PDB file of C-alpha atoms in Angstrom:
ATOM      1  CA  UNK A   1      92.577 116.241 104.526  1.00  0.00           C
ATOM      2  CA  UNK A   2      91.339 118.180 101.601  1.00  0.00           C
ATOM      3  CA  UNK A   3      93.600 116.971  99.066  1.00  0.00           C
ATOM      4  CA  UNK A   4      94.105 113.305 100.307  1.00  0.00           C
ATOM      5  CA  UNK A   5      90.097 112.911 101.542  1.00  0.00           C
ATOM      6  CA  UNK A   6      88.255 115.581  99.152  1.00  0.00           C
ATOM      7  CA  UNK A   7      90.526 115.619  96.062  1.00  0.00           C
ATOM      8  CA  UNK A   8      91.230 111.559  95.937  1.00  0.00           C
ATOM      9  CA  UNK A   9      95.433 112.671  95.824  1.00  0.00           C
ATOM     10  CA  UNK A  10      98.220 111.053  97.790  1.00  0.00           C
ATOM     11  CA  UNK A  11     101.926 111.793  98.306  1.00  0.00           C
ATOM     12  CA  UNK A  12     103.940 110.162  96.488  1.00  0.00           C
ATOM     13  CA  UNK A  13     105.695 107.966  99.515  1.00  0.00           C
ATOM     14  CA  UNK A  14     101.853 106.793 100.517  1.00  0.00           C
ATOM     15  CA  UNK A  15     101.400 104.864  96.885  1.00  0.00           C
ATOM     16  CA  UNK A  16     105.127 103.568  97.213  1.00  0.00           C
ATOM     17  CA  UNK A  17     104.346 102.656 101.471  1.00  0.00           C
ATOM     18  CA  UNK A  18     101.065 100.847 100.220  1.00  0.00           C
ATOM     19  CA  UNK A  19     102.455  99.281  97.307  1.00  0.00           C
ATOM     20  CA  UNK A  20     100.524 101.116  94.948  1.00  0.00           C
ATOM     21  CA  UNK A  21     103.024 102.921  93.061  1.00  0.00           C
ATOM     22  CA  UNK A  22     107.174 101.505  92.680  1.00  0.00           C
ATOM     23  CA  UNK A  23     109.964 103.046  94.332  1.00  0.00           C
ATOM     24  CA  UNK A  24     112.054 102.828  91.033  1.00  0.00           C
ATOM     25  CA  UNK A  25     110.437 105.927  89.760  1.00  0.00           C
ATOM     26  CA  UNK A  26     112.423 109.284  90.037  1.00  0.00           C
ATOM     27  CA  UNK A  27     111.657 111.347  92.619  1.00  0.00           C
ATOM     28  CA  UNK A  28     112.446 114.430  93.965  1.00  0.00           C
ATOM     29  CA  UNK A  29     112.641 114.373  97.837  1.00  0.00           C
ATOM     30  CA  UNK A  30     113.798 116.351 100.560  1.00  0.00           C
ATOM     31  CA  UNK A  31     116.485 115.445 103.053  1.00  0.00           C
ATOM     32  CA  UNK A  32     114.353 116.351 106.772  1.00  0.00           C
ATOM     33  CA  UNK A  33     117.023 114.436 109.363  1.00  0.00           C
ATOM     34  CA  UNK A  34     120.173 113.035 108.775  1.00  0.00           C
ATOM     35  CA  UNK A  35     119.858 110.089 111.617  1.00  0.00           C
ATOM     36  CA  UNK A  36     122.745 107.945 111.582  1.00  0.00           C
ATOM     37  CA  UNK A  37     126.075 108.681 109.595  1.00  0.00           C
ATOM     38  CA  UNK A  38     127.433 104.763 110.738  1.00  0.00           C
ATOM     39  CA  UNK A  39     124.555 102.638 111.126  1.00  0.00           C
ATOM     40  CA  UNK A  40     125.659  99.178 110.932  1.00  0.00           C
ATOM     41  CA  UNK A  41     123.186  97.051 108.547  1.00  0.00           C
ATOM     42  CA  UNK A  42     123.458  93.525 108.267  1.00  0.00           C
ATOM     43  CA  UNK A  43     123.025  91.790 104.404  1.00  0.00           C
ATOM     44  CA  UNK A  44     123.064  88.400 103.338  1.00  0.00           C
ATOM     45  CA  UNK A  45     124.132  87.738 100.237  1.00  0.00           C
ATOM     46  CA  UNK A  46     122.825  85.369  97.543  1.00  0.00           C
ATOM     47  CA  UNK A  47     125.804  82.622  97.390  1.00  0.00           C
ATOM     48  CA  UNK A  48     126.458  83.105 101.298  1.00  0.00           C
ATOM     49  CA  UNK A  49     123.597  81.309 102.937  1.00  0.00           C
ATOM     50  CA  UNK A  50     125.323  81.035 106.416  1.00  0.00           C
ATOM     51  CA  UNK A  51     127.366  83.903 106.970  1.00  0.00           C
ATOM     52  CA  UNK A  52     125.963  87.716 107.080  1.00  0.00           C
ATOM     53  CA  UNK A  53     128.707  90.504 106.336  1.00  0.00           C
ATOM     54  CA  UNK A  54     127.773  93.775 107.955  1.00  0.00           C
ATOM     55  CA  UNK A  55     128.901  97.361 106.560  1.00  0.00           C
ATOM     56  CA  UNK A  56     128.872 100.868 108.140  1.00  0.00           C
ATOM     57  CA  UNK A  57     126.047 103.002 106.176  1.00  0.00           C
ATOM     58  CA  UNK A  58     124.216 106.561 106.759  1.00  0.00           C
ATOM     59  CA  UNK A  59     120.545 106.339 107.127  1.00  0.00           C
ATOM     60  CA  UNK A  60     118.542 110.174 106.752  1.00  0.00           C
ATOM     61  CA  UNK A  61     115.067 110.766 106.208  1.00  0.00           C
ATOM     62  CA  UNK A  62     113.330 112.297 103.499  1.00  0.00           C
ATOM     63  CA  UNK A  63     109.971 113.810 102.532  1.00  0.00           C
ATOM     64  CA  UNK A  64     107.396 114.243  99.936  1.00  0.00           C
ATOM     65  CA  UNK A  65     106.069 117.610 102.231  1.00  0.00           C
ATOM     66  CA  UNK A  66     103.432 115.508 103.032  1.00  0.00           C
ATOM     67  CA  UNK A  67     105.024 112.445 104.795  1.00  0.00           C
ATOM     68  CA  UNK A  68     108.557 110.701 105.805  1.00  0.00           C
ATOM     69  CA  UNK A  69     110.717 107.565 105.563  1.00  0.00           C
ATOM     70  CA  UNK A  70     113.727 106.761 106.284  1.00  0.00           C
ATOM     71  CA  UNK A  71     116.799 106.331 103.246  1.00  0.00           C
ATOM     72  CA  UNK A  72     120.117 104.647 103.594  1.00  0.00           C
ATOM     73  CA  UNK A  73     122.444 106.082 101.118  1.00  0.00           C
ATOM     74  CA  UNK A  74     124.965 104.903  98.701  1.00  0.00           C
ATOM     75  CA  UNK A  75     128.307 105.262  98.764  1.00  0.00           C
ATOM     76  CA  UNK A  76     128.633 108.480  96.141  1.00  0.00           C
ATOM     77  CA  UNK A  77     125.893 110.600  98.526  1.00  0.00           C
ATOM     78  CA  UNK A  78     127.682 109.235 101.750  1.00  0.00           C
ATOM     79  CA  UNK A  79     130.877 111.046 100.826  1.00  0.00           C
ATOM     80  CA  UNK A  80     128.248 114.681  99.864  1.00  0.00           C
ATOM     81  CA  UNK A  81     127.317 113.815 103.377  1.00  0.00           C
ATOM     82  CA  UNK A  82     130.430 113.390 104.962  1.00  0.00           C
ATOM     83  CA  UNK A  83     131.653 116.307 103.573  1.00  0.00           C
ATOM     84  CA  UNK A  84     128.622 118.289 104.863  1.00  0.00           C
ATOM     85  CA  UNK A  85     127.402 119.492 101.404  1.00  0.00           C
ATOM     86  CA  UNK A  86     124.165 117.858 102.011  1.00  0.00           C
ATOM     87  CA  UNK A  87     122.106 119.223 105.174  1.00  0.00           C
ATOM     88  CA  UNK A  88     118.674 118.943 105.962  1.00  0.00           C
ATOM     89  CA  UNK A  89     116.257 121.108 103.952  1.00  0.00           C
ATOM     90  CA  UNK A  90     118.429 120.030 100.751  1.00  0.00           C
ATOM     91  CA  UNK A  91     116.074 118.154  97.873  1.00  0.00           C
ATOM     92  CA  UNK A  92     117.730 115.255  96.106  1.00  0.00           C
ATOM     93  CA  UNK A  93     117.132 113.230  93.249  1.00  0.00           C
ATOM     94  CA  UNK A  94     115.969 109.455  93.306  1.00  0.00           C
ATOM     95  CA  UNK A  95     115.944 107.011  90.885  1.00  0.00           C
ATOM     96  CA  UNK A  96     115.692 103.158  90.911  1.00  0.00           C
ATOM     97  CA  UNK A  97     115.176 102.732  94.745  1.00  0.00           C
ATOM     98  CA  UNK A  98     113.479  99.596  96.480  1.00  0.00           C
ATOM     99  CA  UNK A  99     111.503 100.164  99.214  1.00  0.00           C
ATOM    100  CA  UNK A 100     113.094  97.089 101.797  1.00  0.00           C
ATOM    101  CA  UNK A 101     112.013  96.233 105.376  1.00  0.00           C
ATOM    102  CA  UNK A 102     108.904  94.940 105.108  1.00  0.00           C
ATOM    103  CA  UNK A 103     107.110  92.891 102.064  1.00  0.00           C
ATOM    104  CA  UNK A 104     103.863  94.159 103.225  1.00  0.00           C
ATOM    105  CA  UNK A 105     101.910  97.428 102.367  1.00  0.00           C
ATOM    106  CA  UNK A 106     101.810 100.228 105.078  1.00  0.00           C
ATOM    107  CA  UNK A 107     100.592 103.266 106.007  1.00  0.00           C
ATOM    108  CA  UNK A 108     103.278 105.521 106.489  1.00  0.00           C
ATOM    109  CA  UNK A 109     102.362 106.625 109.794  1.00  0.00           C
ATOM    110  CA  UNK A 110     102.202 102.952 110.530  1.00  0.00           C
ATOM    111  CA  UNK A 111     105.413 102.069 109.000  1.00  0.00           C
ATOM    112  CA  UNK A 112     107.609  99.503 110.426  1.00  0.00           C
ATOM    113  CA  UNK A 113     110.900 101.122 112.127  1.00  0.00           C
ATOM    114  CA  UNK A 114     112.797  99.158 109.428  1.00  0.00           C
ATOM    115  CA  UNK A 115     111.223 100.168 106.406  1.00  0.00           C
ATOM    116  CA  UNK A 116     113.304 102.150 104.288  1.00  0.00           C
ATOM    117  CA  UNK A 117     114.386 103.260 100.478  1.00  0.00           C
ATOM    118  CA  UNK A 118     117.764 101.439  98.972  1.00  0.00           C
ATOM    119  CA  UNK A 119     119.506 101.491  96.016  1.00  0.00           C
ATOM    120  CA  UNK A 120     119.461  99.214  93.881  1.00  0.00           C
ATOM    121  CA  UNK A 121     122.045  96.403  92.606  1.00  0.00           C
ATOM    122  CA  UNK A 122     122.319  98.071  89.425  1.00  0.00           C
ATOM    123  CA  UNK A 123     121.369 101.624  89.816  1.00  0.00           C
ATOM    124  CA  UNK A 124     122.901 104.709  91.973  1.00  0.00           C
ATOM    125  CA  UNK A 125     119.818 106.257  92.794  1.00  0.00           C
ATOM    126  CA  UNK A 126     120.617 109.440  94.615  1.00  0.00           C
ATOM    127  CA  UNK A 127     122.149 112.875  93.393  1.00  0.00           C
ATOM    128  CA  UNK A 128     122.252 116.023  94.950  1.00  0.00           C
ATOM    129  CA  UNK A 129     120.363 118.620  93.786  1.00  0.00           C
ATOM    130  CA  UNK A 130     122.494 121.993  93.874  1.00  0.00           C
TER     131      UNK A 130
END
C-alpha cells in the first residue's frame, strides 16, 4: 500500500496489465509455478483463415514480487524446463514479449484467465538466469 498508494510506484506487470508500459521491454522475472508442461493452445495463422493448428506448449507463472501472470514459453526454455534446470524460485530474463489474451487493460488481480506473456514472431524472449 505504501509504495503503490503513498509513493505513486507500481510493479512492473501492473503498467504492462493496464497498458501503460509494453511487454517488449526486458525484464527480469521470477518463475513462482510451473502450471502446465503440455497445454494445448490453439493459433490461427495469418494465410489460414479457416483452419486452426494446435501445438503442445508449457505455460508457468512469473512474478515481479509484487504480482503474477501467467507465461507460455518458447521452445529453447521448454527444453531448460523439461530437463528440470528451471524450478520455481528461478529468475529469468525477458525480452520482446506481447502480452496476448485480452486487448483490454486489466488489473492484475482482475486479469482474464487467458491473459498471458508470448514471444514474439521475431524475438526469443526468455533465458535462464544461472
Amino acid at each position: 500500500y505504501d509504495t503503490e498508494i503513498d509513493r505513486s510506484r507500481r510493479s512492473a506487470i501492473k503498467k504492462i496489465m493496464e497498458r501503460d508500459d509494453t511487454a517488449a521491454k526486458t525484464l527480469v522475472l521470477c518463475v513462482s509455478d510451473i502450471i502446465s508442461l503440455s497445454a494445448n493452445i490453439s493459433e490461427t495463422s495469418s494465410n489460414k483463415t479457416s483452419s486452426a493448428d494446435t501445438q503442445k506448449v508449457a505455460i508457468i507463472e512469473l512474478t515481479d514480487g509484487w504480482y503474477a501472470v501467467k507465461a507460455q514459453l518458447d521452445p529453447p526454455l521448454l527444453a531448460v524446463l523439461k530437463n528440470g534446470r528451471l524450478t520455481v524460485g528461478q529468475k529469468i530474463i525477458l525480452h520482446g514479449a506481447e502480452l496476448v489474451g485480452s486487448p483490454d487493460a486489466c488489473t492484475p488481480l482482475e486479469a482474464p484467465e487467458s491473459l498471458m506473456l508470448k514471444k514474439t514472431q521475431q524475438n526469443h524472449i526468455y533465458h535462464h538466469v544461472h
